[in-house]
JSON list of C-alpha atoms in Angstrom, two decimals:
[
{"chain": "O", "resi": 207, "resn": "MET", "atom": "CA", "xyz": [4.84, -20.81, -8.51]},
{"chain": "O", "resi": 208, "resn": "LYS", "atom": "CA", "xyz": [4.02, -18.12, -5.94]},
{"chain": "O", "resi": 209, "resn": "THR", "atom": "CA", "xyz": [0.90, -16.20, -6.06]},
{"chain": "O", "resi": 210, "resn": "ALA", "atom": "CA", "xyz": [0.59, -12.47, -5.45]},
{"chain": "O", "resi": 211, "resn": "VAL", "atom": "CA", "xyz": [-2.66, -10.57, -5.05]},
{"chain": "O", "resi": 212, "resn": "ILE", "atom": "CA", "xyz": [-2.51, -6.79, -5.95]},
{"chain": "O", "resi": 213, "resn": "THR", "atom": "CA", "xyz": [-5.30, -4.43, -5.55]},
{"chain": "O", "resi": 214, "resn": "GLY", "atom": "CA", "xyz": [-5.54, -1.16, -7.42]},
{"chain": "O", "resi": 215, "resn": "ALA", "atom": "CA", "xyz": [-3.66, -2.72, -10.40]},
{"chain": "O", "resi": 216, "resn": "THR", "atom": "CA", "xyz": [-5.16, -0.82, -13.23]},
{"chain": "O", "resi": 217, "resn": "ALA", "atom": "CA", "xyz": [-2.74, 2.16, -12.92]},
{"chain": "O", "resi": 218, "resn": "GLY", "atom": "CA", "xyz": [0.28, 3.62, -11.14]},
{"chain": "O", "resi": 219, "resn": "ILE", "atom": "CA", "xyz": [1.98, 1.62, -8.45]},
{"chain": "O", "resi": 220, "resn": "GLY", "atom": "CA", "xyz": [-0.34, -1.29, -8.64]},
{"chain": "O", "resi": 221, "resn": "ARG", "atom": "CA", "xyz": [0.04, -1.67, -12.36]},
{"chain": "O", "resi": 222, "resn": "ALA", "atom": "CA", "xyz": [3.88, -1.32, -12.15]},
{"chain": "O", "resi": 223, "resn": "THR", "atom": "CA", "xyz": [3.90, -3.91, -9.26]},
{"chain": "O", "resi": 224, "resn": "ALA", "atom": "CA", "xyz": [1.80, -6.35, -11.23]},
{"chain": "O", "resi": 225, "resn": "LEU", "atom": "CA", "xyz": [4.20, -6.12, -14.26]},
{"chain": "O", "resi": 226, "resn": "ARG", "atom": "CA", "xyz": [7.19, -6.22, -11.87]},
{"chain": "O", "resi": 227, "resn": "LEU", "atom": "CA", "xyz": [6.20, -9.29, -9.98]},
{"chain": "O", "resi": 228, "resn": "ASP", "atom": "CA", "xyz": [5.14, -11.02, -13.30]},
{"chain": "O", "resi": 229, "resn": "ARG", "atom": "CA", "xyz": [8.59, -10.55, -14.71]},
{"chain": "O", "resi": 230, "resn": "ALA", "atom": "CA", "xyz": [9.97, -12.04, -11.42]},
{"chain": "O", "resi": 231, "resn": "GLY", "atom": "CA", "xyz": [8.05, -15.22, -11.89]},
{"chain": "O", "resi": 232, "resn": "TYR", "atom": "CA", "xyz": [5.00, -14.78, -9.62]},
{"chain": "O", "resi": 233, "resn": "ARG", "atom": "CA", "xyz": [1.54, -15.69, -10.60]},
{"chain": "O", "resi": 234, "resn": "VAL", "atom": "CA", "xyz": [-0.13, -12.22, -10.45]},
{"chain": "O", "resi": 235, "resn": "ALA", "atom": "CA", "xyz": [-3.73, -11.75, -9.44]},
{"chain": "O", "resi": 236, "resn": "ALA", "atom": "CA", "xyz": [-4.41, -8.22, -10.38]},
{"chain": "O", "resi": 237, "resn": "TYR", "atom": "CA", "xyz": [-7.61, -6.54, -9.31]},
{"chain": "O", "resi": 238, "resn": "GLY", "atom": "CA", "xyz": [-9.24, -3.15, -9.99]},
{"chain": "O", "resi": 239, "resn": "ARG", "atom": "CA", "xyz": [-12.21, -1.37, -11.06]},
{"chain": "O", "resi": 240, "resn": "ASN", "atom": "CA", "xyz": [-11.33, -0.06, -14.57]},
{"chain": "O", "resi": 241, "resn": "GLN", "atom": "CA", "xyz": [-12.44, -2.86, -16.85]},
{"chain": "O", "resi": 242, "resn": "ALA", "atom": "CA", "xyz": [-10.57, -1.31, -19.97]},
{"chain": "O", "resi": 243, "resn": "ALA", "atom": "CA", "xyz": [-7.38, -0.92, -18.11]},
{"chain": "O", "resi": 244, "resn": "LEU", "atom": "CA", "xyz": [-7.62, -4.48, -16.79]},
{"chain": "O", "resi": 245, "resn": "ASP", "atom": "CA", "xyz": [-8.17, -5.75, -20.25]},
{"chain": "O", "resi": 246, "resn": "THR", "atom": "CA", "xyz": [-4.93, -3.95, -21.32]},
{"chain": "O", "resi": 247, "resn": "LEU", "atom": "CA", "xyz": [-3.03, -5.27, -18.45]},
{"chain": "O", "resi": 248, "resn": "ARG", "atom": "CA", "xyz": [-4.08, -8.73, -19.02]},
{"chain": "O", "resi": 249, "resn": "GLY", "atom": "CA", "xyz": [-2.44, -8.67, -22.40]},
{"chain": "O", "resi": 250, "resn": "GLU", "atom": "CA", "xyz": [0.78, -7.65, -20.70]},
{"chain": "O", "resi": 251, "resn": "LEU", "atom": "CA", "xyz": [0.91, -10.32, -18.11]},
{"chain": "O", "resi": 252, "resn": "GLY", "atom": "CA", "xyz": [1.86, -14.01, -18.41]},
{"chain": "O", "resi": 253, "resn": "PRO", "atom": "CA", "xyz": [-0.55, -16.77, -19.08]},
{"chain": "O", "resi": 254, "resn": "ASP", "atom": "CA", "xyz": [-0.88, -17.67, -15.47]},
{"chain": "O", "resi": 255, "resn": "ALA", "atom": "CA", "xyz": [-2.04, -14.18, -14.39]},
{"chain": "O", "resi": 256, "resn": "VAL", "atom": "CA", "xyz": [-5.49, -13.75, -13.07]},
{"chain": "O", "resi": 257, "resn": "VAL", "atom": "CA", "xyz": [-7.13, -10.33, -13.77]},
{"chain": "O", "resi": 258, "resn": "ASP", "atom": "CA", "xyz": [-10.52, -9.39, -12.60]},
{"chain": "O", "resi": 259, "resn": "THR", "atom": "CA", "xyz": [-12.59, -6.39, -11.25]},
{"chain": "O", "resi": 260, "resn": "LEU", "atom": "CA", "xyz": [-12.80, -5.81, -7.44]},
{"chain": "O", "resi": 261, "resn": "ASP", "atom": "CA", "xyz": [-14.24, -3.05, -5.38]},
{"chain": "O", "resi": 262, "resn": "ILE", "atom": "CA", "xyz": [-12.04, -3.24, -2.28]},
{"chain": "O", "resi": 263, "resn": "GLN", "atom": "CA", "xyz": [-14.87, -1.81, 0.01]},
{"chain": "O", "resi": 264, "resn": "ASP", "atom": "CA", "xyz": [-17.06, -4.87, -0.89]},
{"chain": "O", "resi": 265, "resn": "ALA", "atom": "CA", "xyz": [-16.39, -7.66, 1.47]},
{"chain": "O", "resi": 266, "resn": "GLU", "atom": "CA", "xyz": [-18.49, -10.14, -0.47]},
{"chain": "O", "resi": 267, "resn": "ALA", "atom": "CA", "xyz": [-16.51, -9.23, -3.71]},
{"chain": "O", "resi": 268, "resn": "TRP", "atom": "CA", "xyz": [-13.36, -10.12, -1.77]},
{"chain": "O", "resi": 269, "resn": "THR", "atom": "CA", "xyz": [-14.80, -13.45, -0.66]},
{"chain": "O", "resi": 270, "resn": "THR", "atom": "CA", "xyz": [-15.71, -14.27, -4.21]},
{"chain": "O", "resi": 271, "resn": "ARG", "atom": "CA", "xyz": [-12.48, -13.35, -5.83]},
{"chain": "O", "resi": 272, "resn": "LEU", "atom": "CA", "xyz": [-10.26, -15.08, -3.29]},
{"chain": "O", "resi": 273, "resn": "ALA", "atom": "CA", "xyz": [-12.47, -18.20, -3.59]},
{"chain": "O", "resi": 274, "resn": "GLU", "atom": "CA", "xyz": [-12.06, -18.08, -7.40]},
{"chain": "O", "resi": 275, "resn": "LEU", "atom": "CA", "xyz": [-8.29, -17.66, -7.14]},
{"chain": "O", "resi": 276, "resn": "SER", "atom": "CA", "xyz": [-8.12, -20.55, -4.63]},
{"chain": "O", "resi": 277, "resn": "GLU", "atom": "CA", "xyz": [-9.66, -22.78, -7.33]},
{"chain": "O", "resi": 278, "resn": "VAL", "atom": "CA", "xyz": [-6.67, -21.94, -9.48]},
{"chain": "O", "resi": 279, "resn": "THR", "atom": "CA", "xyz": [-3.93, -22.07, -6.83]},
{"chain": "O", "resi": 280, "resn": "GLY", "atom": "CA", "xyz": [-5.23, -24.78, -4.64]},
{"chain": "O", "resi": 281, "resn": "GLY", "atom": "CA", "xyz": [-5.65, -22.36, -1.85]},
{"chain": "O", "resi": 282, "resn": "GLN", "atom": "CA", "xyz": [-2.10, -20.95, -2.08]},
{"chain": "O", "resi": 283, "resn": "LEU", "atom": "CA", "xyz": [-1.65, -17.21, -1.37]},
{"chain": "O", "resi": 284, "resn": "ASP", "atom": "CA", "xyz": [1.97, -16.10, -0.82]},
{"chain": "O", "resi": 285, "resn": "VAL", "atom": "CA", "xyz": [1.59, -12.43, -0.93]},
{"chain": "O", "resi": 286, "resn": "LEU", "atom": "CA", "xyz": [-1.22, -9.87, -0.52]},
{"chain": "O", "resi": 287, "resn": "ILE", "atom": "CA", "xyz": [-0.36, -6.34, -1.60]},
{"chain": "O", "resi": 288, "resn": "ASN", "atom": "CA", "xyz": [-2.92, -3.87, -0.35]},
{"chain": "O", "resi": 289, "resn": "ASN", "atom": "CA", "xyz": [-2.30, -1.01, -2.73]},
{"chain": "O", "resi": 290, "resn": "ALA", "atom": "CA", "xyz": [-5.50, 0.62, -3.88]},
{"chain": "O", "resi": 291, "resn": "GLY", "atom": "CA", "xyz": [-6.30, 3.94, -2.47]},
{"chain": "O", "resi": 292, "resn": "ILE", "atom": "CA", "xyz": [-7.48, 7.41, -3.25]},
{"chain": "O", "resi": 293, "resn": "LEU", "atom": "CA", "xyz": [-6.33, 10.97, -2.29]},
{"chain": "O", "resi": 294, "resn": "SER", "atom": "CA", "xyz": [-7.82, 14.49, -2.21]},
{"chain": "O", "resi": 295, "resn": "SER", "atom": "CA", "xyz": [-5.95, 17.65, -1.37]},
{"chain": "O", "resi": 296, "resn": "GLY", "atom": "CA", "xyz": [-6.93, 20.89, 0.10]},
{"chain": "O", "resi": 297, "resn": "ASN", "atom": "CA", "xyz": [-7.56, 22.51, 3.42]},
{"chain": "O", "resi": 298, "resn": "PHE", "atom": "CA", "xyz": [-9.63, 20.41, 5.67]},
{"chain": "O", "resi": 299, "resn": "VAL", "atom": "CA", "xyz": [-12.50, 22.76, 6.02]},
{"chain": "O", "resi": 300, "resn": "ASP", "atom": "CA", "xyz": [-12.45, 23.50, 2.23]},
{"chain": "O", "resi": 301, "resn": "LEU", "atom": "CA", "xyz": [-12.99, 19.73, 1.08]},
{"chain": "O", "resi": 302, "resn": "PRO", "atom": "CA", "xyz": [-16.55, 18.28, 1.37]},
{"chain": "O", "resi": 303, "resn": "LEU", "atom": "CA", "xyz": [-16.78, 16.05, 4.45]},
{"chain": "O", "resi": 304, "resn": "ALA", "atom": "CA", "xyz": [-18.25, 13.18, 2.45]},
{"chain": "O", "resi": 305, "resn": "GLU", "atom": "CA", "xyz": [-15.16, 13.26, 0.18]},
{"chain": "O", "resi": 306, "resn": "GLN", "atom": "CA", "xyz": [-12.80, 13.03, 3.08]},
{"chain": "O", "resi": 307, "resn": "ARG", "atom": "CA", "xyz": [-14.91, 10.24, 4.72]},
{"chain": "O", "resi": 308, "resn": "ASN", "atom": "CA", "xyz": [-14.59, 8.31, 1.58]},
{"chain": "O", "resi": 309, "resn": "ILE", "atom": "CA", "xyz": [-10.83, 8.47, 1.64]},
{"chain": "O", "resi": 310, "resn": "VAL", "atom": "CA", "xyz": [-10.78, 6.80, 4.96]},
{"chain": "O", "resi": 311, "resn": "ASP", "atom": "CA", "xyz": [-13.43, 4.36, 4.00]},
{"chain": "O", "resi": 312, "resn": "VAL", "atom": "CA", "xyz": [-11.45, 3.25, 0.73]},
{"chain": "O", "resi": 313, "resn": "ASN", "atom": "CA", "xyz": [-7.87, 3.37, 2.19]},
{"chain": "O", "resi": 314, "resn": "VAL", "atom": "CA", "xyz": [-8.42, 1.94, 5.49]},
{"chain": "O", "resi": 315, "resn": "GLY", "atom": "CA", "xyz": [-11.64, -0.07, 5.04]},
{"chain": "O", "resi": 316, "resn": "GLY", "atom": "CA", "xyz": [-10.40, -1.57, 1.78]},
{"chain": "O", "resi": 317, "resn": "THR", "atom": "CA", "xyz": [-7.10, -2.72, 3.37]},
{"chain": "O", "resi": 318, "resn": "MET", "atom": "CA", "xyz": [-8.83, -4.19, 6.58]},
{"chain": "O", "resi": 319, "resn": "ASN", "atom": "CA", "xyz": [-11.15, -6.21, 4.09]},
{"chain": "O", "resi": 320, "resn": "GLY", "atom": "CA", "xyz": [-8.16, -7.58, 2.22]},
{"chain": "O", "resi": 321, "resn": "CYS", "atom": "CA", "xyz": [-6.29, -8.62, 5.38]},
{"chain": "O", "resi": 322, "resn": "TYR", "atom": "CA", "xyz": [-9.31, -9.99, 7.14]},
{"chain": "O", "resi": 323, "resn": "LEU", "atom": "CA", "xyz": [-10.66, -12.08, 4.30]},
{"chain": "O", "resi": 324, "resn": "ALA", "atom": "CA", "xyz": [-7.34, -13.21, 2.79]},
{"chain": "O", "resi": 325, "resn": "TYR", "atom": "CA", "xyz": [-6.14, -14.38, 6.23]},
{"chain": "O", "resi": 326, "resn": "PRO", "atom": "CA", "xyz": [-7.20, -18.08, 5.94]},
{"chain": "O", "resi": 327, "resn": "TYR", "atom": "CA", "xyz": [-5.35, -18.33, 2.55]},
{"chain": "O", "resi": 328, "resn": "LEU", "atom": "CA", "xyz": [-2.33, -16.65, 3.97]},
{"chain": "O", "resi": 329, "resn": "ARG", "atom": "CA", "xyz": [-2.32, -18.79, 7.14]},
{"chain": "O", "resi": 330, "resn": "SER", "atom": "CA", "xyz": [-2.32, -21.99, 4.99]},
{"chain": "O", "resi": 331, "resn": "THR", "atom": "CA", "xyz": [0.59, -20.83, 2.95]},
{"chain": "O", "resi": 332, "resn": "ARG", "atom": "CA", "xyz": [4.08, -21.31, 4.33]},
{"chain": "O", "resi": 333, "resn": "GLY", "atom": "CA", "xyz": [5.92, -17.98, 4.53]},
{"chain": "O", "resi": 334, "resn": "ALA", "atom": "CA", "xyz": [3.02, -15.72, 3.48]},
{"chain": "O", "resi": 335, "resn": "GLN", "atom": "CA", "xyz": [3.40, -12.01, 3.41]},
{"chain": "O", "resi": 336, "resn": "VAL", "atom": "CA", "xyz": [1.23, -8.87, 3.50]},
{"chain": "O", "resi": 337, "resn": "ILE", "atom": "CA", "xyz": [2.49, -5.64, 2.03]},
{"chain": "O", "resi": 338, "resn": "ASN", "atom": "CA", "xyz": [0.43, -2.57, 2.93]},
{"chain": "O", "resi": 339, "resn": "LEU", "atom": "CA", "xyz": [0.98, 0.72, 1.00]},
{"chain": "O", "resi": 340, "resn": "CYS", "atom": "CA", "xyz": [1.61, 3.33, 3.55]},
{"chain": "O", "resi": 341, "resn": "SER", "atom": "CA", "xyz": [3.02, 6.73, 3.13]},
{"chain": "O", "resi": 342, "resn": "ALA", "atom": "CA", "xyz": [5.62, 9.21, 4.34]},
{"chain": "O", "resi": 343, "resn": "SER", "atom": "CA", "xyz": [2.47, 11.32, 5.46]},
{"chain": "O", "resi": 344, "resn": "ALA", "atom": "CA", "xyz": [2.10, 8.95, 8.21]},
{"chain": "O", "resi": 345, "resn": "ILE", "atom": "CA", "xyz": [5.37, 10.03, 9.85]},
{"chain": "O", "resi": 346, "resn": "TYR", "atom": "CA", "xyz": [3.65, 13.37, 10.88]},
{"chain": "O", "resi": 347, "resn": "GLY", "atom": "CA", "xyz": [0.26, 14.61, 9.92]},
{"chain": "O", "resi": 348, "resn": "GLN", "atom": "CA", "xyz": [0.31, 16.55, 6.62]},
{"chain": "O", "resi": 349, "resn": "ALA", "atom": "CA", "xyz": [-1.51, 19.82, 6.24]},
{"chain": "O", "resi": 350, "resn": "GLU", "atom": "CA", "xyz": [-3.57, 20.01, 3.01]},
{"chain": "O", "resi": 351, "resn": "LEU", "atom": "CA", "xyz": [-3.56, 16.22, 3.14]},
{"chain": "O", "resi": 352, "resn": "ALA", "atom": "CA", "xyz": [-5.41, 15.66, 6.50]},
{"chain": "O", "resi": 353, "resn": "ALA", "atom": "CA", "xyz": [-7.76, 12.83, 5.63]},
{"chain": "O", "resi": 354, "resn": "TYR", "atom": "CA", "xyz": [-5.25, 11.05, 3.50]},
{"chain": "O", "resi": 355, "resn": "SER", "atom": "CA", "xyz": [-2.61, 11.37, 6.17]},
{"chain": "O", "resi": 356, "resn": "ALA", "atom": "CA", "xyz": [-4.97, 10.12, 8.81]},
{"chain": "O", "resi": 357, "resn": "SER", "atom": "CA", "xyz": [-5.80, 7.05, 6.65]},
{"chain": "O", "resi": 358, "resn": "LYS", "atom": "CA", "xyz": [-2.22, 6.26, 6.43]},
{"chain": "O", "resi": 359, "resn": "PHE", "atom": "CA", "xyz": [-1.69, 6.57, 10.11]},
{"chain": "O", "resi": 360, "resn": "ALA", "atom": "CA", "xyz": [-4.33, 3.92, 10.45]},
{"chain": "O", "resi": 361, "resn": "ILE", "atom": "CA", "xyz": [-2.65, 1.63, 7.91]},
{"chain": "O", "resi": 362, "resn": "ARG", "atom": "CA", "xyz": [0.62, 2.04, 9.97]},
{"chain": "O", "resi": 363, "resn": "GLY", "atom": "CA", "xyz": [-1.15, 1.00, 13.11]},
{"chain": "O", "resi": 364, "resn": "LEU", "atom": "CA", "xyz": [-2.88, -1.94, 11.43]},
{"chain": "O", "resi": 365, "resn": "THR", "atom": "CA", "xyz": [0.32, -3.16, 9.96]},
{"chain": "O", "resi": 366, "resn": "GLU", "atom": "CA", "xyz": [2.14, -3.03, 13.29]},
{"chain": "O", "resi": 367, "resn": "ALA", "atom": "CA", "xyz": [-0.68, -4.81, 15.15]},
{"chain": "O", "resi": 368, "resn": "LEU", "atom": "CA", "xyz": [-1.02, -7.60, 12.46]},
{"chain": "O", "resi": 369, "resn": "GLU", "atom": "CA", "xyz": [2.74, -8.05, 12.37]},
{"chain": "O", "resi": 370, "resn": "LEU", "atom": "CA", "xyz": [2.67, -8.88, 16.03]},
{"chain": "O", "resi": 371, "resn": "GLU", "atom": "CA", "xyz": [-0.63, -10.97, 15.79]},
{"chain": "O", "resi": 372, "resn": "TRP", "atom": "CA", "xyz": [0.31, -13.01, 12.91]},
{"chain": "O", "resi": 373, "resn": "ALA", "atom": "CA", "xyz": [3.94, -13.76, 13.55]},
{"chain": "O", "resi": 374, "resn": "GLY", "atom": "CA", "xyz": [2.87, -17.06, 15.09]},
{"chain": "O", "resi": 375, "resn": "ASP", "atom": "CA", "xyz": [0.93, -17.95, 11.74]},
{"chain": "O", "resi": 376, "resn": "ASP", "atom": "CA", "xyz": [4.21, -17.55, 9.83]},
{"chain": "O", "resi": 377, "resn": "ILE", "atom": "CA", "xyz": [2.79, -14.42, 8.15]},
{"chain": "O", "resi": 378, "resn": "LYS", "atom": "CA", "xyz": [5.10, -11.44, 7.48]},
{"chain": "O", "resi": 379, "resn": "VAL", "atom": "CA", "xyz": [3.42, -8.06, 7.62]},
{"chain": "O", "resi": 380, "resn": "SER", "atom": "CA", "xyz": [5.13, -4.97, 6.29]},
{"chain": "O", "resi": 381, "resn": "ALA", "atom": "CA", "xyz": [4.37, -1.52, 5.06]},
{"chain": "O", "resi": 382, "resn": "VAL", "atom": "CA", "xyz": [6.11, 0.32, 2.24]},
{"chain": "O", "resi": 383, "resn": "TRP", "atom": "CA", "xyz": [6.48, 4.10, 2.58]},
{"chain": "O", "resi": 384, "resn": "PRO", "atom": "CA", "xyz": [6.89, 6.23, -0.41]},
{"chain": "O", "resi": 385, "resn": "LEU", "atom": "CA", "xyz": [6.76, 10.09, -0.46]},
{"chain": "O", "resi": 386, "resn": "PHE", "atom": "CA", "xyz": [5.12, 11.51, -3.43]},
{"chain": "O", "resi": 387, "resn": "VAL", "atom": "CA", "xyz": [5.04, 9.44, -6.60]},
{"chain": "O", "resi": 388, "resn": "ALA", "atom": "CA", "xyz": [4.44, 10.41, -10.18]},
{"chain": "O", "resi": 389, "resn": "THR", "atom": "CA", "xyz": [1.08, 8.74, -10.75]},
{"chain": "O", "resi": 390, "resn": "ASP", "atom": "CA", "xyz": [-2.34, 9.90, -11.78]},
{"chain": "O", "resi": 391, "resn": "MET", "atom": "CA", "xyz": [-3.26, 10.08, -8.24]},
{"chain": "O", "resi": 392, "resn": "VAL", "atom": "CA", "xyz": [-1.10, 13.02, -7.64]},
{"chain": "O", "resi": 393, "resn": "THR", "atom": "CA", "xyz": [-1.71, 14.71, -10.90]},
{"chain": "O", "resi": 394, "resn": "GLY", "atom": "CA", "xyz": [-3.05, 18.23, -10.22]},
{"chain": "O", "resi": 395, "resn": "VAL", "atom": "CA", "xyz": [-2.23, 17.98, -6.56]},
{"chain": "O", "resi": 396, "resn": "ASP", "atom": "CA", "xyz": [-0.71, 21.28, -5.63]},
{"chain": "O", "resi": 397, "resn": "THR", "atom": "CA", "xyz": [0.03, 21.49, -1.85]},
{"chain": "O", "resi": 398, "resn": "SER", "atom": "CA", "xyz": [2.86, 23.07, 0.02]},
{"chain": "O", "resi": 399, "resn": "SER", "atom": "CA", "xyz": [4.37, 19.63, 0.50]},
{"chain": "O", "resi": 400, "resn": "THR", "atom": "CA", "xyz": [4.42, 18.91, -3.21]},
{"chain": "O", "resi": 401, "resn": "ARG", "atom": "CA", "xyz": [5.88, 22.35, -4.01]},
{"chain": "O", "resi": 402, "resn": "ALA", "atom": "CA", "xyz": [8.69, 22.04, -1.30]},
{"chain": "O", "resi": 403, "resn": "LEU", "atom": "CA", "xyz": [9.51, 18.34, -1.73]},
{"chain": "O", "resi": 404, "resn": "GLY", "atom": "CA", "xyz": [8.69, 17.71, -5.36]},
{"chain": "O", "resi": 405, "resn": "VAL", "atom": "CA", "xyz": [7.51, 14.54, -6.89]},
{"chain": "O", "resi": 406, "resn": "SER", "atom": "CA", "xyz": [10.65, 12.48, -7.41]},
{"chain": "O", "resi": 407, "resn": "LEU", "atom": "CA", "xyz": [9.57, 8.93, -7.35]},
{"chain": "O", "resi": 408, "resn": "THR", "atom": "CA", "xyz": [8.13, 6.64, -10.17]},
{"chain": "O", "resi": 409, "resn": "ALA", "atom": "CA", "xyz": [5.70, 3.98, -9.84]},
{"chain": "O", "resi": 410, "resn": "ASP", "atom": "CA", "xyz": [8.57, 1.56, -10.86]},
{"chain": "O", "resi": 411, "resn": "ASP", "atom": "CA", "xyz": [10.69, 2.78, -7.91]},
{"chain": "O", "resi": 412, "resn": "VAL", "atom": "CA", "xyz": [7.91, 1.66, -5.53]},
{"chain": "O", "resi": 413, "resn": "ALA", "atom": "CA", "xyz": [7.34, -1.50, -7.41]},
{"chain": "O", "resi": 414, "resn": "ASP", "atom": "CA", "xyz": [11.06, -2.37, -7.06]},
{"chain": "O", "resi": 415, "resn": "SER", "atom": "CA", "xyz": [10.93, -1.64, -3.37]},
{"chain": "O", "resi": 416, "resn": "ILE", "atom": "CA", "xyz": [7.94, -3.83, -2.91]},
{"chain": "O", "resi": 417, "resn": "LEU", "atom": "CA", "xyz": [9.60, -6.83, -4.63]},
{"chain": "O", "resi": 418, "resn": "LYS", "atom": "CA", "xyz": [12.79, -6.23, -2.59]},
{"chain": "O", "resi": 419, "resn": "THR", "atom": "CA", "xyz": [10.70, -6.22, 0.53]},
{"chain": "O", "resi": 420, "resn": "ILE", "atom": "CA", "xyz": [9.00, -9.52, -0.38]},
{"chain": "O", "resi": 421, "resn": "GLU", "atom": "CA", "xyz": [12.20, -11.32, -1.40]},
{"chain": "O", "resi": 422, "resn": "SER", "atom": "CA", "xyz": [14.61, -9.98, 1.48]},
{"chain": "O", "resi": 423, "resn": "LYS", "atom": "CA", "xyz": [15.82, -12.62, 3.87]},
{"chain": "O", "resi": 424, "resn": "PRO", "atom": "CA", "xyz": [17.57, -10.47, 6.52]},
{"chain": "O", "resi": 425, "resn": "LEU", "atom": "CA", "xyz": [19.86, -12.32, 8.91]},
{"chain": "O", "resi": 426, "resn": "LEU", "atom": "CA", "xyz": [18.87, -9.91, 11.70]},
{"chain": "O", "resi": 427, "resn": "PRO", "atom": "CA", "xyz": [15.45, -8.86, 12.86]},
{"chain": "O", "resi": 428, "resn": "GLN", "atom": "CA", "xyz": [14.07, -6.22, 10.26]},
{"chain": "O", "resi": 429, "resn": "GLY", "atom": "CA", "xyz": [11.58, -3.31, 10.87]},
{"chain": "O", "resi": 430, "resn": "VAL", "atom": "CA", "xyz": [8.02, -3.50, 9.78]},
{"chain": "O", "resi": 431, "resn": "HIS", "atom": "CA", "xyz": [8.30, -0.27, 7.71]},
{"chain": "O", "resi": 432, "resn": "HIS", "atom": "CA", "xyz": [10.32, 0.35, 4.62]},
{"chain": "O", "resi": 433, "resn": "ALA", "atom": "CA", "xyz": [10.76, 3.83, 3.30]},
{"chain": "O", "resi": 434, "resn": "VAL", "atom": "CA", "xyz": [11.11, 4.23, -0.48]},
{"chain": "O", "resi": 435, "resn": "GLY", "atom": "CA", "xyz": [13.49, 6.95, -1.80]},
{"chain": "O", "resi": 436, "resn": "LEU", "atom": "CA", "xyz": [16.13, 9.07, -0.14]},
{"chain": "O", "resi": 437, "resn": "GLN", "atom": "CA", "xyz": [13.58, 11.78, 1.08]},
{"chain": "O", "resi": 438, "resn": "ALA", "atom": "CA", "xyz": [11.34, 9.26, 2.90]},
{"chain": "O", "resi": 439, "resn": "ARG", "atom": "CA", "xyz": [14.32, 7.33, 4.38]},
{"chain": "O", "resi": 440, "resn": "ALA", "atom": "CA", "xyz": [15.75, 10.71, 5.72]},
{"chain": "O", "resi": 441, "resn": "LEU", "atom": "CA", "xyz": [12.34, 11.71, 7.23]},
{"chain": "O", "resi": 442, "resn": "MET", "atom": "CA", "xyz": [11.88, 8.30, 8.80]},
{"chain": "O", "resi": 443, "resn": "ALA", "atom": "CA", "xyz": [15.48, 8.30, 10.17]},
{"chain": "O", "resi": 444, "resn": "ILE", "atom": "CA", "xyz": [14.71, 11.71, 11.86]},
{"chain": "O", "resi": 445, "resn": "ALA", "atom": "CA", "xyz": [11.43, 10.51, 13.24]},
{"chain": "O", "resi": 446, "resn": "ASP", "atom": "CA", "xyz": [13.07, 7.41, 14.87]},
{"chain": "O", "resi": 447, "resn": "PHE", "atom": "CA", "xyz": [15.19, 9.60, 17.02]},
{"chain": "O", "resi": 448, "resn": "ALA", "atom": "CA", "xyz": [13.63, 12.99, 17.35]},
{"chain": "O", "resi": 449, "resn": "PRO", "atom": "CA", "xyz": [10.89, 14.03, 19.74]},
{"chain": "O", "resi": 450, "resn": "SER", "atom": "CA", "xyz": [7.48, 14.85, 18.10]},
{"chain": "O", "resi": 451, "resn": "TRP", "atom": "CA", "xyz": [8.09, 18.71, 18.36]},
{"chain": "O", "resi": 452, "resn": "VAL", "atom": "CA", "xyz": [11.29, 18.37, 16.25]},
{"chain": "O", "resi": 453, "resn": "MET", "atom": "CA", "xyz": [9.20, 16.49, 13.58]},
{"chain": "O", "resi": 454, "resn": "ARG", "atom": "CA", "xyz": [6.53, 19.30, 13.76]},
{"chain": "O", "resi": 455, "resn": "GLU", "atom": "CA", "xyz": [9.18, 21.93, 13.01]},
{"chain": "O", "resi": 456, "resn": "VAL", "atom": "CA", "xyz": [10.82, 19.89, 10.35]},
{"chain": "O", "resi": 457, "resn": "ASN", "atom": "CA", "xyz": [7.39, 19.39, 8.63]},
{"chain": "O", "resi": 458, "resn": "LYS", "atom": "CA", "xyz": [6.38, 22.96, 9.21]},
{"chain": "O", "resi": 459, "resn": "ARG", "atom": "CA", "xyz": [9.45, 24.27, 7.59]},
{"chain": "O", "resi": 460, "resn": "ALA", "atom": "CA", "xyz": [9.33, 21.74, 4.75]},
{"chain": "O", "resi": 461, "resn": "THR", "atom": "CA", "xyz": [5.74, 22.62, 3.90]},
{"chain": "O", "resi": 462, "resn": "GLY", "atom": "CA", "xyz": [5.68, 26.35, 4.66]},
{"chain": "O", "resi": 463, "resn": "HIS", "atom": "CA", "xyz": [3.03, 26.09, 7.45]}
]
């Protein structure tokens, strides 16, 4: 049985992914911070699931949870899904600086902790994979989401670097790129981007894309980044061929800035 670690599993994309992979036959190790939500999730997953609390910013907590999981799996870790993250919206100068710094610390620092501390287990597992949750906001910087967008650019760079570094260790590293997803994280978010582009994806859409990315076995070399949904795929396709000034204009027109 393959083992998949999922962070931020108490709600939204993380929860949907935990349930989707559980149905697909994976041993799911689901981690989050909301104990009540974890208790509910535990009752919905199979008997082999591991469900526990984890603060992704706490490196010692990562070390403890991975060691505990290793006792169950014999050291096997097939998939690490760095999903946990936070978001705040508003003009850059209107949001408290500490709040914006926290977005970067959680989204980037938490993902770095996961990759770094899970590496020994991934390296010892044949065909292991890392899936990082990126965002279409890493295609071009998003007004009113500056700190969040910056954090996802960092995730993009980290993913690309580790994909190169870890290829020799037989670890596949990918990023999944949704646009806005109908989860609690975007509830109440009212930006020019959400008004212009809408919120058309569900958590299940992203979970299905994550599973597809994990299980795909392409005959030809495949890119590191995987867009979710028609809008994200269209924006990524434009970005692949257009100069940066064109992306700026596309972004400006789409968001009304």
